[in-house]
XYZ file of C-alpha atoms in Angstrom:
751
model
C 102.935 93.581 43.165
C 99.922 94.553 40.854
C 97.635 93.457 43.216
C 98.890 95.657 45.723
C 98.761 98.662 43.775
C 95.101 97.791 42.456
C 93.543 97.853 46.262
C 94.193 101.760 47.182
C 91.904 102.420 43.862
C 89.306 99.506 44.839
C 88.779 101.150 47.950
C 88.306 104.607 46.985
C 86.236 103.562 43.922
C 82.528 104.723 44.742
C 80.669 104.102 41.244
C 79.869 107.333 40.432
C 82.794 108.359 38.495
C 82.465 106.360 35.587
C 84.979 103.324 34.993
C 87.372 102.730 37.761
C 90.498 102.506 35.892
C 90.901 105.450 33.287
C 93.342 103.624 30.771
C 91.975 100.396 29.904
C 95.002 98.997 29.540
C 95.167 99.124 33.828
C 92.137 96.801 33.823
C 93.588 94.276 31.616
C 95.290 92.221 35.155
C 91.634 92.288 36.549
C 89.518 92.156 33.761
C 91.426 89.681 31.548
C 89.838 88.694 28.267
C 90.319 85.209 28.434
C 88.527 82.772 26.029
C 85.460 82.352 28.781
C 84.084 85.696 27.276
C 81.342 84.371 24.815
C 80.876 88.060 22.785
C 83.288 90.284 20.781
C 83.092 94.081 21.994
C 85.613 97.078 21.746
C 88.219 97.296 24.115
C 86.946 100.167 25.529
C 83.615 99.103 26.326
C 83.155 96.973 29.819
C 83.457 93.259 29.277
C 80.916 91.081 30.284
C 81.999 88.111 32.122
C 79.672 84.568 32.124
C 80.121 80.884 32.518
C 80.183 78.622 29.645
C 76.869 77.326 29.121
C 75.299 74.247 26.551
C 72.114 75.075 24.918
C 69.982 71.908 25.229
C 67.294 70.606 23.068
C 65.271 67.920 25.429
C 62.601 69.389 26.940
C 62.663 70.184 30.697
C 61.940 67.634 32.804
C 58.573 67.743 34.719
C 58.296 67.013 38.472
C 57.597 63.745 39.651
C 56.596 62.450 43.332
C 59.231 59.226 42.568
C 62.003 62.004 43.946
C 60.286 61.700 47.164
C 62.332 59.726 49.617
C 61.126 56.466 51.598
C 60.231 58.792 54.560
C 57.853 61.084 52.552
C 55.997 58.512 50.904
C 55.498 56.345 53.386
C 53.556 59.584 55.128
C 51.723 59.755 52.183
C 50.111 56.148 52.057
C 49.854 56.220 55.935
C 47.379 58.539 55.285
C 45.530 57.524 52.616
C 41.390 56.972 53.362
C 41.432 53.313 52.459
C 42.586 50.146 51.539
C 41.448 50.168 48.269
C 43.515 53.221 47.311
C 46.296 51.436 49.365
C 45.907 48.781 46.416
C 45.683 51.077 43.848
C 49.170 52.720 44.714
C 50.762 49.390 44.673
C 50.954 48.557 41.213
C 52.962 51.637 40.462
C 56.175 50.290 41.330
C 57.842 47.496 43.437
C 59.391 50.335 45.664
C 55.644 51.597 46.348
C 54.524 47.823 46.885
C 57.372 47.348 49.231
C 56.657 50.737 51.414
C 52.808 49.751 51.472
C 53.603 46.387 52.733
C 55.922 47.890 55.547
C 52.895 49.823 57.042
C 51.503 48.220 59.721
C 47.404 48.602 60.991
C 48.364 50.594 64.020
C 50.572 53.224 61.781
C 47.184 54.353 59.541
C 46.022 57.844 60.568
C 42.181 56.962 60.404
C 41.230 60.429 61.444
C 43.298 62.343 58.955
C 42.104 59.884 56.345
C 38.709 60.757 56.533
C 39.160 64.356 55.840
C 41.057 63.910 52.796
C 39.193 65.464 49.632
C 38.267 62.827 47.012
C 40.005 64.944 44.310
C 43.427 64.916 46.119
C 43.202 61.267 46.819
C 42.502 60.756 42.923
C 45.523 62.712 42.305
C 47.560 60.879 44.702
C 46.915 57.590 43.065
C 47.436 58.331 39.949
C 51.069 57.341 38.886
C 52.685 59.234 36.227
C 55.022 57.509 33.673
C 57.849 58.834 35.612
C 56.962 56.629 38.451
C 57.590 53.750 37.158
C 60.768 51.970 37.779
C 63.948 51.794 35.815
C 64.491 48.132 36.246
C 62.542 45.336 35.223
C 60.440 44.043 38.584
C 58.604 40.886 38.803
C 55.434 41.509 37.697
C 52.622 40.697 40.746
C 48.662 41.075 40.399
C 47.464 41.851 43.710
C 44.013 40.658 42.188
C 45.042 37.128 40.907
C 42.629 34.833 41.235
C 44.764 31.634 40.167
C 46.096 31.312 43.621
C 42.813 32.263 45.690
C 40.318 30.551 47.462
C 37.649 31.021 50.411
C 37.394 28.659 53.141
C 33.750 27.723 54.763
C 34.140 30.722 57.148
C 34.254 33.423 54.586
C 37.784 34.493 55.029
C 40.384 34.353 51.828
C 42.942 31.867 51.438
C 46.321 31.752 49.298
C 48.424 29.025 48.310
C 51.954 29.595 46.898
C 54.192 27.055 45.717
C 57.665 26.824 43.998
C 58.681 29.981 42.029
C 55.624 32.211 43.166
C 56.728 31.636 47.143
C 58.608 35.497 46.988
C 59.000 38.385 48.800
C 57.558 40.625 46.676
C 54.479 38.299 46.367
C 53.945 37.688 49.428
C 54.189 41.861 49.870
C 51.454 41.829 47.089
C 49.076 39.592 49.005
C 49.729 41.308 52.176
C 48.401 44.660 50.454
C 46.114 42.993 48.074
C 43.879 41.255 50.537
C 43.414 44.122 52.913
C 40.536 45.750 50.989
C 38.915 42.216 50.494
C 38.147 41.153 54.227
C 41.838 40.118 54.909
C 44.073 37.005 54.349
C 42.604 34.119 56.856
C 44.781 31.330 55.331
C 48.071 31.332 54.034
C 50.030 28.310 52.341
C 53.552 28.258 51.235
C 55.085 25.002 49.192
C 58.805 25.222 48.948
C 60.847 23.379 46.450
C 64.315 23.621 45.053
C 63.319 26.813 43.117
C 62.365 28.704 46.032
C 65.138 31.156 46.531
C 63.269 34.399 46.390
C 61.662 34.031 50.040
C 62.913 35.360 53.063
C 61.657 36.357 56.640
C 60.816 39.821 54.946
C 57.642 38.367 53.171
C 56.446 36.367 56.222
C 57.255 40.754 57.743
C 55.505 42.163 55.298
C 52.344 39.453 55.850
C 52.206 40.090 59.629
C 51.939 43.860 58.923
C 49.450 43.366 56.656
C 47.622 40.584 57.738
C 46.491 40.477 61.384
C 43.581 38.479 60.874
C 45.667 35.386 59.548
C 44.432 32.609 61.777
C 46.076 29.558 59.624
C 49.346 29.138 58.497
C 51.374 26.332 56.909
C 55.242 26.209 55.341
C 56.278 23.340 54.054
C 60.046 22.930 52.840
C 60.775 26.036 53.260
C 64.358 26.654 54.372
C 65.022 30.130 54.050
C 62.676 31.266 56.722
C 63.942 31.445 60.148
C 63.449 32.556 63.278
C 62.732 36.333 62.428
C 60.123 35.630 59.857
C 57.718 33.305 62.558
C 58.393 35.917 65.116
C 56.948 38.497 62.957
C 54.299 36.761 62.169
C 53.336 35.740 66.093
C 53.968 39.444 66.733
C 51.447 40.718 63.804
C 49.233 38.175 63.833
C 47.726 37.605 67.147
C 44.632 35.835 65.650
C 46.595 32.571 64.714
C 44.756 29.739 65.533
C 46.412 26.741 63.142
C 49.983 26.462 62.403
C 51.793 23.829 60.072
C 55.442 23.348 59.762
C 57.578 20.966 58.026
C 61.053 20.624 56.895
C 61.818 24.182 57.912
C 65.242 23.460 59.220
C 66.208 27.435 60.029
C 63.185 27.577 62.737
C 64.229 27.180 66.292
C 62.314 26.906 69.626
C 62.899 30.748 69.480
C 59.900 31.201 67.097
C 57.988 28.744 68.286
C 58.003 30.003 71.823
C 57.163 33.556 70.298
C 53.814 31.817 68.705
C 53.045 30.336 72.013
C 53.367 33.410 73.731
C 51.654 35.946 71.724
C 49.141 33.744 70.025
C 46.745 32.851 72.791
C 44.110 31.512 70.046
C 46.273 29.267 68.651
C 44.325 25.406 68.687
C 46.475 23.539 65.896
C 50.139 22.847 65.847
C 51.971 20.498 63.666
C 55.556 20.124 63.232
C 57.495 17.890 60.994
C 61.182 17.151 60.551
C 62.175 20.574 62.095
C 65.545 19.813 63.574
C 65.741 22.266 65.803
C 62.177 22.356 67.396
C 62.551 20.733 70.733
C 61.397 20.277 74.272
C 61.440 23.995 75.410
C 58.564 24.783 72.518
C 56.263 22.590 73.826
C 56.980 23.799 77.326
C 55.459 27.060 75.765
C 52.866 26.036 73.926
C 51.223 23.866 77.241
C 52.491 26.787 79.521
C 50.765 30.108 77.349
C 48.409 28.522 74.691
C 45.195 27.790 76.622
C 42.808 27.056 73.741
C 45.403 23.987 72.102
C 43.232 21.069 71.386
C 45.594 19.087 68.770
C 49.310 18.697 68.374
C 51.128 16.581 65.297
C 54.974 15.891 66.004
C 56.646 13.850 63.371
C 60.463 13.210 63.242
C 61.644 16.045 65.583
C 64.966 14.680 67.119
C 65.091 17.211 69.693
C 61.245 16.175 71.213
C 61.888 14.074 74.363
C 60.078 13.152 77.836
C 61.012 16.593 79.068
C 58.776 18.069 75.993
C 56.049 15.869 76.098
C 55.836 16.054 80.098
C 55.691 19.595 79.941
C 53.298 20.009 77.586
C 50.818 17.189 79.000
C 50.691 18.193 82.264
C 50.080 21.850 81.332
C 47.236 21.331 78.359
C 46.426 17.604 78.958
C 42.852 18.858 80.281
C 42.680 20.606 76.802
C 44.238 18.392 74.258
C 41.978 16.257 72.369
C 43.940 14.976 69.559
C 47.575 14.002 69.533
C 49.695 12.379 66.947
C 53.295 11.199 68.023
C 55.483 9.826 65.055
C 59.260 8.991 65.107
C 60.488 10.619 68.369
C 62.995 9.724 70.689
C 60.869 9.143 73.617
C 60.355 6.422 76.181
C 57.774 5.112 78.336
C 57.914 8.027 80.734
C 55.970 9.954 78.067
C 53.212 7.707 77.550
C 52.713 7.021 81.561
C 52.489 11.173 81.244
C 50.122 10.730 78.925
C 47.593 7.996 80.469
C 47.902 10.154 83.535
C 46.969 13.882 82.280
C 45.026 12.898 78.982
C 41.604 13.281 80.231
C 40.638 15.264 77.657
C 42.493 13.018 74.770
C 39.523 11.811 72.128
C 42.157 10.850 69.097
C 45.650 9.097 69.555
C 48.242 7.927 67.402
C 51.622 6.688 67.686
C 53.721 5.293 65.244
C 57.487 4.094 64.994
C 58.342 4.876 69.103
C 61.065 2.754 69.241
C 62.243 3.325 72.356
C 58.907 2.399 74.331
C 58.424 -0.913 75.729
C 55.914 -3.246 77.234
C 55.639 -1.118 80.168
C 55.050 2.225 78.876
C 52.040 1.161 77.286
C 50.451 -1.078 80.382
C 51.086 2.153 82.466
C 49.286 4.045 79.675
C 46.130 1.650 80.108
C 46.533 1.899 83.784
C 46.635 5.448 84.394
C 43.029 6.149 84.161
C 43.489 9.091 82.215
C 42.084 8.039 78.819
C 38.488 7.898 79.719
C 37.376 9.932 76.646
C 39.282 8.380 74.140
C 37.576 7.148 71.442
C 40.133 6.766 68.522
C 43.941 4.920 69.039
C 46.127 4.040 66.622
C 49.025 1.635 67.051
C 52.007 1.482 64.207
C 55.459 0.410 64.204
C 56.107 0.025 68.053
C 57.281 -3.352 68.808
C 56.730 -2.124 72.973
C 53.021 -3.221 72.241
C 52.324 -6.917 73.784
C 49.551 -8.728 74.660
C 49.505 -7.438 78.497
C 49.217 -3.928 77.205
C 46.505 -4.090 74.811
C 44.647 -5.706 77.202
C 45.425 -2.382 79.670
C 44.388 0.302 77.305
C 41.199 -1.441 76.640
C 40.302 -1.607 80.294
C 41.251 2.051 80.690
C 39.482 3.035 77.294
C 35.927 2.353 78.436
C 34.814 4.977 75.167
C 37.126 3.523 72.380
C 35.172 2.836 69.139
C 38.271 2.766 66.314
C 41.490 0.841 67.033
C 43.824 0.191 64.763
C 47.390 -1.835 64.927
C 50.056 -2.255 62.731
C 53.269 -4.152 62.093
C 53.272 -5.288 66.106
C 55.195 -8.548 66.446
C 54.525 -9.393 69.824
C 50.741 -9.126 69.647
C 48.838 -12.675 69.368
C 45.049 -13.750 69.590
C 45.223 -13.565 73.416
C 46.073 -10.157 73.196
C 43.221 -9.227 70.521
C 40.673 -11.260 72.045
C 41.142 -9.832 75.399
C 41.112 -6.266 74.172
C 37.999 -6.977 72.358
C 36.338 -8.264 75.677
C 37.792 -5.125 77.801
C 37.062 -2.213 75.097
C 33.006 -3.303 75.258
C 32.292 0.269 73.214
C 34.383 -1.496 69.812
C 33.167 -0.143 66.844
C 35.629 -0.253 64.063
C 38.678 -2.859 64.517
C 41.840 -2.858 61.689
C 44.870 -5.352 62.087
C 47.385 -4.900 59.630
C 50.789 -6.849 59.359
C 49.941 -8.624 62.766
C 51.301 -12.353 61.667
C 50.769 -13.814 65.243
C 46.710 -13.273 64.570
C 45.125 -16.393 63.144
C 41.761 -17.447 62.399
C 40.746 -18.765 65.980
C 41.988 -14.955 67.032
C 39.224 -13.525 64.366
C 36.695 -15.658 65.614
C 37.153 -14.793 68.969
C 37.305 -10.698 68.565
C 33.957 -11.480 66.961
C 32.735 -13.807 69.625
C 33.942 -11.262 72.619
C 32.833 -7.986 70.834
C 29.874 -7.292 73.167
C 27.563 -7.008 70.217
C 28.837 -3.677 68.975
C 31.552 -4.359 66.403
C 30.892 -3.037 62.808
C 34.050 -3.052 60.842
C 36.318 -5.758 60.686
C 39.768 -5.409 58.510
C 42.607 -7.696 57.970
C 45.275 -6.990 56.101
C 48.723 -8.794 55.326
C 48.449 -10.893 58.071
C 49.931 -13.876 57.099
C 49.041 -16.178 60.194
C 45.254 -15.995 59.009
C 45.057 -19.815 57.597
C 42.432 -22.093 57.387
C 42.199 -24.637 60.206
C 39.720 -27.274 60.539
C 37.806 -26.637 64.247
C 34.389 -26.772 65.842
C 33.399 -23.172 66.847
C 29.876 -22.569 68.301
C 27.464 -20.819 66.168
C 25.699 -19.539 69.378
C 27.904 -16.260 69.571
C 27.034 -14.430 66.329
C 27.770 -10.807 65.605
C 24.658 -9.515 64.141
C 26.308 -6.073 64.643
C 29.238 -6.591 61.578
C 28.417 -4.886 58.761
C 31.143 -4.351 56.606
C 34.096 -7.153 56.522
C 37.508 -6.367 54.192
C 40.124 -9.181 53.943
C 42.892 -7.692 52.285
C 46.174 -9.788 50.778
C 45.521 -12.666 53.212
C 47.024 -15.746 51.092
C 46.271 -18.565 53.646
C 42.767 -17.118 54.435
C 40.392 -19.771 52.081
C 37.185 -21.550 51.752
C 36.756 -23.032 55.710
C 36.980 -19.528 57.493
C 35.441 -17.485 55.148
C 32.401 -19.949 55.117
C 32.569 -19.558 58.913
C 32.572 -15.871 58.995
C 28.934 -16.439 56.718
C 27.464 -18.226 59.551
C 28.380 -15.944 62.358
C 28.237 -12.403 60.325
C 24.631 -12.405 58.941
C 24.186 -8.227 58.441
C 26.574 -7.718 56.367
C 26.557 -4.945 53.772
C 30.090 -4.587 52.698
C 32.164 -7.349 51.355
C 35.808 -6.782 50.296
C 37.984 -9.876 49.358
C 40.955 -7.995 47.282
C 43.843 -10.674 46.483
C 42.707 -13.627 48.411
C 43.210 -16.007 45.651
C 42.414 -19.181 48.083
C 38.717 -18.049 48.174
C 36.359 -20.783 45.782
C 32.627 -20.432 44.860
C 32.103 -23.030 47.698
C 33.528 -20.537 50.248
C 32.002 -17.292 48.937
C 28.480 -18.531 48.500
C 27.424 -19.212 52.322
C 28.888 -15.374 52.930
C 26.986 -13.977 50.357
C 23.388 -16.182 50.754
C 23.132 -15.268 54.417
C 23.295 -11.059 54.813
C 19.258 -10.270 55.123
C 19.738 -6.907 54.661
C 21.085 -7.297 51.292
C 24.829 -6.805 50.182
C 25.664 -2.912 48.725
C 29.295 -2.951 48.274
C 31.076 -5.973 46.762
C 34.950 -5.706 45.822
C 36.392 -9.057 45.088
C 39.540 -8.148 43.012
C 42.090 -10.486 42.535
C 39.911 -13.585 43.327
C 41.154 -15.429 40.584
C 39.277 -18.699 40.976
C 35.721 -17.114 41.107
C 33.027 -18.266 38.518
C 30.169 -16.756 36.883
C 28.037 -18.595 39.644
C 28.933 -16.888 42.408
C 28.426 -13.397 40.720
C 24.973 -15.046 39.242
C 24.048 -15.643 42.634
C 25.188 -12.184 44.008
C 22.914 -10.297 41.178
C 19.719 -12.560 41.930
C 19.853 -12.067 45.840
C 20.893 -8.598 46.221
C 20.476 -6.845 43.025
C 17.870 -4.227 44.129
C 20.648 -2.920 46.714
C 24.164 -3.512 45.618
C 25.525 -0.353 43.893
C 29.430 -1.173 43.576
C 30.693 -4.776 41.984
C 34.124 -4.809 41.617
C 35.598 -7.804 39.631
C 38.809 -6.910 38.953
C 41.379 -9.718 37.399
C 38.984 -12.243 38.221
C 40.011 -14.532 35.104
C 36.964 -17.032 35.562
C 34.383 -14.015 35.224
C 33.013 -14.139 30.930
C 29.802 -12.592 29.812
C 27.103 -14.862 31.619
C 27.711 -12.828 34.976
C 27.027 -9.523 32.705
C 24.252 -10.739 31.811
C 23.281 -11.413 35.366
C 23.790 -8.184 35.909
C 21.991 -6.582 33.227
C 19.053 -8.827 34.479
C 18.828 -8.086 37.979
C 20.985 -5.423 38.860
C 19.026 -2.010 39.310
C 21.032 0.338 41.463
C 24.279 -0.144 40.471
C 26.276 2.693 39.710
C 29.861 1.318 39.291
C 31.016 -1.922 37.739
C 34.677 -3.283 37.618
C 35.555 -6.016 34.927
C 38.892 -5.398 34.215
C 40.985 -8.333 33.023
C 37.911 -10.674 32.667
C 36.580 -12.680 29.640
C 34.258 -10.067 28.592
C 33.596 -9.622 24.870
C 31.735 -7.136 23.004
C 28.334 -9.123 23.882
C 28.315 -8.843 27.104
C 29.130 -4.906 26.508
C 26.235 -4.911 24.431
C 23.836 -6.533 27.406
C 24.711 -3.813 29.565
C 24.123 -1.252 27.023
C 20.544 -2.965 26.445
C 19.266 -3.258 30.133
C 16.744 -0.572 30.270
C 16.985 -0.365 34.181
C 20.902 -0.296 34.544
C 21.977 3.232 35.014
C 25.940 2.526 35.361
C 27.641 5.976 36.131
C 31.564 4.095 36.369
C 32.553 1.408 33.899
C 36.105 -0.347 33.857
C 37.153 -2.209 31.161
C 40.741 -2.301 31.551
C 42.730 -5.335 29.841
C 39.718 -6.648 28.298
C 41.413 -7.478 25.148
C 38.045 -9.660 23.910
C 36.187 -6.011 23.565
C 36.516 -4.368 20.031
C 35.439 -1.704 17.678
C 31.973 -3.848 17.624
C 31.410 -2.182 21.063
C 31.297 1.573 19.806
C 27.827 1.393 19.486
C 27.372 -0.070 23.162
C 29.401 1.909 24.522
C 27.671 5.373 23.104
C 24.314 3.959 24.234
C 26.502 3.403 28.013
C 27.299 6.884 27.584
C 24.181 8.274 28.198
C 24.527 7.850 31.978
C 28.319 7.394 32.116
C 30.657 9.460 34.140
C 33.987 7.777 33.586
C 35.061 4.892 31.337
C 38.538 3.090 31.437
C 39.103 1.297 28.491
C 43.117 1.198 28.524
C 44.794 -1.830 27.481
C 41.906 -2.845 25.052
C 44.199 -3.958 22.004
C 41.117 -4.894 20.320
C 39.829 -1.283 20.153
C 41.414 0.643 17.559
C 42.655 4.428 17.378
C 39.888 5.238 15.391
C 37.291 3.690 17.208
C 38.869 5.747 20.274
C 38.449 8.874 17.898
C 34.916 8.434 17.160
C 33.918 7.314 20.631
C 35.103 10.569 21.674
C 33.129 12.627 19.066
C 29.996 10.676 19.870
C 30.122 11.595 23.577
C 30.469 15.195 22.787
C 27.185 15.908 25.258
C 29.288 15.233 27.901
C 30.586 19.096 28.002
C 31.318 18.965 31.847
C 34.127 16.569 30.948
C 35.601 18.360 27.799
C 35.717 15.374 25.899
C 36.213 16.638 22.549
C 39.133 18.721 23.598
C 40.801 15.860 25.086
C 40.406 14.237 21.554
C 42.613 16.826 19.919
C 45.223 16.422 22.584
C 45.292 12.659 22.295
C 45.347 12.136 18.641
C 49.030 13.118 18.192
C 49.751 10.419 20.786
C 47.778 7.827 18.861
C 49.235 8.378 15.498
C 53.117 7.789 17.426
C 51.617 4.395 18.015
C 52.238 3.685 14.185
C 56.174 3.762 15.133
C 57.704 1.348 16.901
C 59.344 3.010 19.278
C 56.437 5.311 19.866
C 55.040 1.955 21.083
C 57.814 1.121 23.212
C 58.248 4.582 25.068
C 54.421 4.507 25.785
C 54.456 0.995 27.184
C 57.714 1.242 28.997
C 57.064 4.879 30.666
C 53.478 5.262 30.629
C 52.287 1.884 31.304
C 49.339 2.232 28.222
C 49.000 2.036 24.492
C 47.905 5.413 22.878
C 44.844 3.723 21.217
C 43.935 2.733 25.144
C 42.392 5.821 26.972
C 40.835 6.932 30.045
C 37.608 8.810 29.461
C 36.579 10.656 32.655
C 36.177 13.417 33.998
C 39.069 13.505 36.212
C 41.422 13.578 32.836
C 40.205 17.107 32.032
C 39.935 18.507 35.385
C 43.753 17.999 36.341
C 45.149 20.568 33.606
C 43.991 23.028 30.969
C 43.870 20.946 27.845
C 46.562 23.743 26.023
C 48.817 23.057 28.978
C 48.500 19.341 28.828
C 48.965 19.384 25.069
C 52.251 21.218 25.318
C 53.238 18.893 28.642
C 52.559 15.685 26.255
C 54.959 17.250 23.340
C 57.585 17.952 25.640
C 57.523 14.726 27.043
C 58.089 12.878 23.630
C 60.497 14.859 22.550
C 62.095 14.386 25.584
C 62.044 10.491 25.520
C 62.767 10.945 21.607
C 66.085 12.267 22.319
C 66.692 9.655 25.014
C 66.033 6.836 22.659
C 67.494 8.977 19.567
C 70.350 6.563 19.735
C 68.684 3.397 19.230
C 66.593 4.181 16.488
C 66.885 7.361 14.813
C 64.796 6.609 11.948
C 61.217 5.477 14.222
C 62.121 8.452 16.554
C 62.139 10.912 13.741
C 58.627 9.364 12.106
C 57.158 9.302 15.566
C 57.758 13.019 16.342
C 56.839 13.958 12.416
C 53.719 12.207 13.356
C 53.122 14.092 16.393
C 53.644 17.431 15.137
C 52.336 17.375 12.044
C 48.991 15.332 12.041
C 45.015 16.143 13.221
C 42.323 14.439 14.310
C 40.089 13.462 11.133
C 37.158 16.389 10.237
């Protein structure tokens, strides 16, 4: 009712007659003097109605570009004049970095960017304090050189391992490398710590690195078809892809790569459970430049995939490596028929392939250009199949056969006779091969065989039979026999009569050989031996070493006498007297004393670069001066397990070899000294001998030691290892462990 009485007065009020209400009390229902009035005034005056306000002492916030939405920032970034400006903007915050990595190359406005004034550009690239992210983001340096390398073709190469493989780092790589010519090679090696890498990271690479040519993904379970498909769409210059243990990648992504990357030349797929036949068919159909294919342990790859690949691309494929696949004789028949361009072929662990498969592959007449063939752990290969392969591959030069239980002497001899161009033959764990087969190979090789290697062949045993000497193998230059316990003097002396042009002789672990068998072999070479490895030949004496040094001293470069217990200082005296070009000498485990080391040091013509004295317990501190003299030319010195050399001598030796600045021996000394002091504790010795395999006083002095990790990092790792092992053994000997740790932390090298 009161409001109804006020309506006529409000409508008749014009503002020229003063206040609308003649009586101030009449205004109280309309203009209530409530608690919202902030000043006092007399009742007859007009009240001022205001809203409550709060006076703040904080300064007024400045406007920030960070308040702009992502759409506006995206439009700004894509109009920047160059890659360097965008790279600078990526340093501001993680938000800006991810926005910049979302810009494709075709979305950059190049025409607009050229018209931008330099002053405006400089203002856009400066980030104020308010633009920095409030949360703690991952720190990424766009110009980080730790994982950067330059390939021979001049393109940048990046390798991310473990925790470093994240989406943010890949985004930084895609933005930062754009101003440096573009990324050419990307390798990601994941492990159990790789959890922050997803398809988004590969998408950023696909947008910012269109010139990517090589991609390697190893043990990356969080990347799937979406990320690899983005790479296929954005990086059409891709030439090489390597996928290993990527369970989330399927045929869908590989088909996308095949369809969008016509320059693809090399494909490697290993242990990818969901990549199968459809991928191989697409590679053969859409990749006209494919040259190399490697397939290992892919359960879904079968005969259809191999047939589809080789029937379409067999005329361009030059290298193939098939390992652990569920293929049968059909696949080998297809390879033998369509592999007209094949030069290198490796077949490993094909358990479903029988004798017919290898025989048909050789009879297919498609491997005319094959130059290298390796067959391992294929139980289906037999003498007939091997002979067919030799006849069907006239240009074959290198052949390796491993773990083939059905191949005998007849097979290898027939193969050597059929493969007239064979230059290198390696037989490993083929136990049906005997000495008769080896001599038959040498007689049937056609005068072109240059290298023969026999390893772990239990069928090689000495047998006294007559072999005609009119079939000399004058082409053989390298002979290697490893761990063939039945091979002895009779067979070795026969090889010496047949092979008169040897330059490399390697007899490792052949314990049945004595001086009587080796002397005919070392006396016949006319050109002179350059490399001789006799490690593990425990029955050799100083006589054979003296003969080698006197006959081949002017050509001998490498001599390995490791674990030849019959070798003493007499051999070192012959070496010091006759060998003028010797670079590497290994007398580990021999009866060498300080006198022998002194003889080497006094040889003026000798310029040793590598010397190994591992386990020479008769070498003591008296050899310190001799080792110092040898250090003028040495690049590597191995004195592990030399119990006669004290810790003080090791430290002094390190100080004397300070001129080897390339190997940072003085810094290595400061690292090794705490370990040497820890030797005084019984538990310290137990830890070193059990877990590290050598005593602290026995140290490897070589350039590789300092080149593996930085010295500071190596020191921290050594201390952490000691603490961990000490805690592990604390329950056994707490007092000794405490002494070892205290000595390690508080001891320093003597000044």
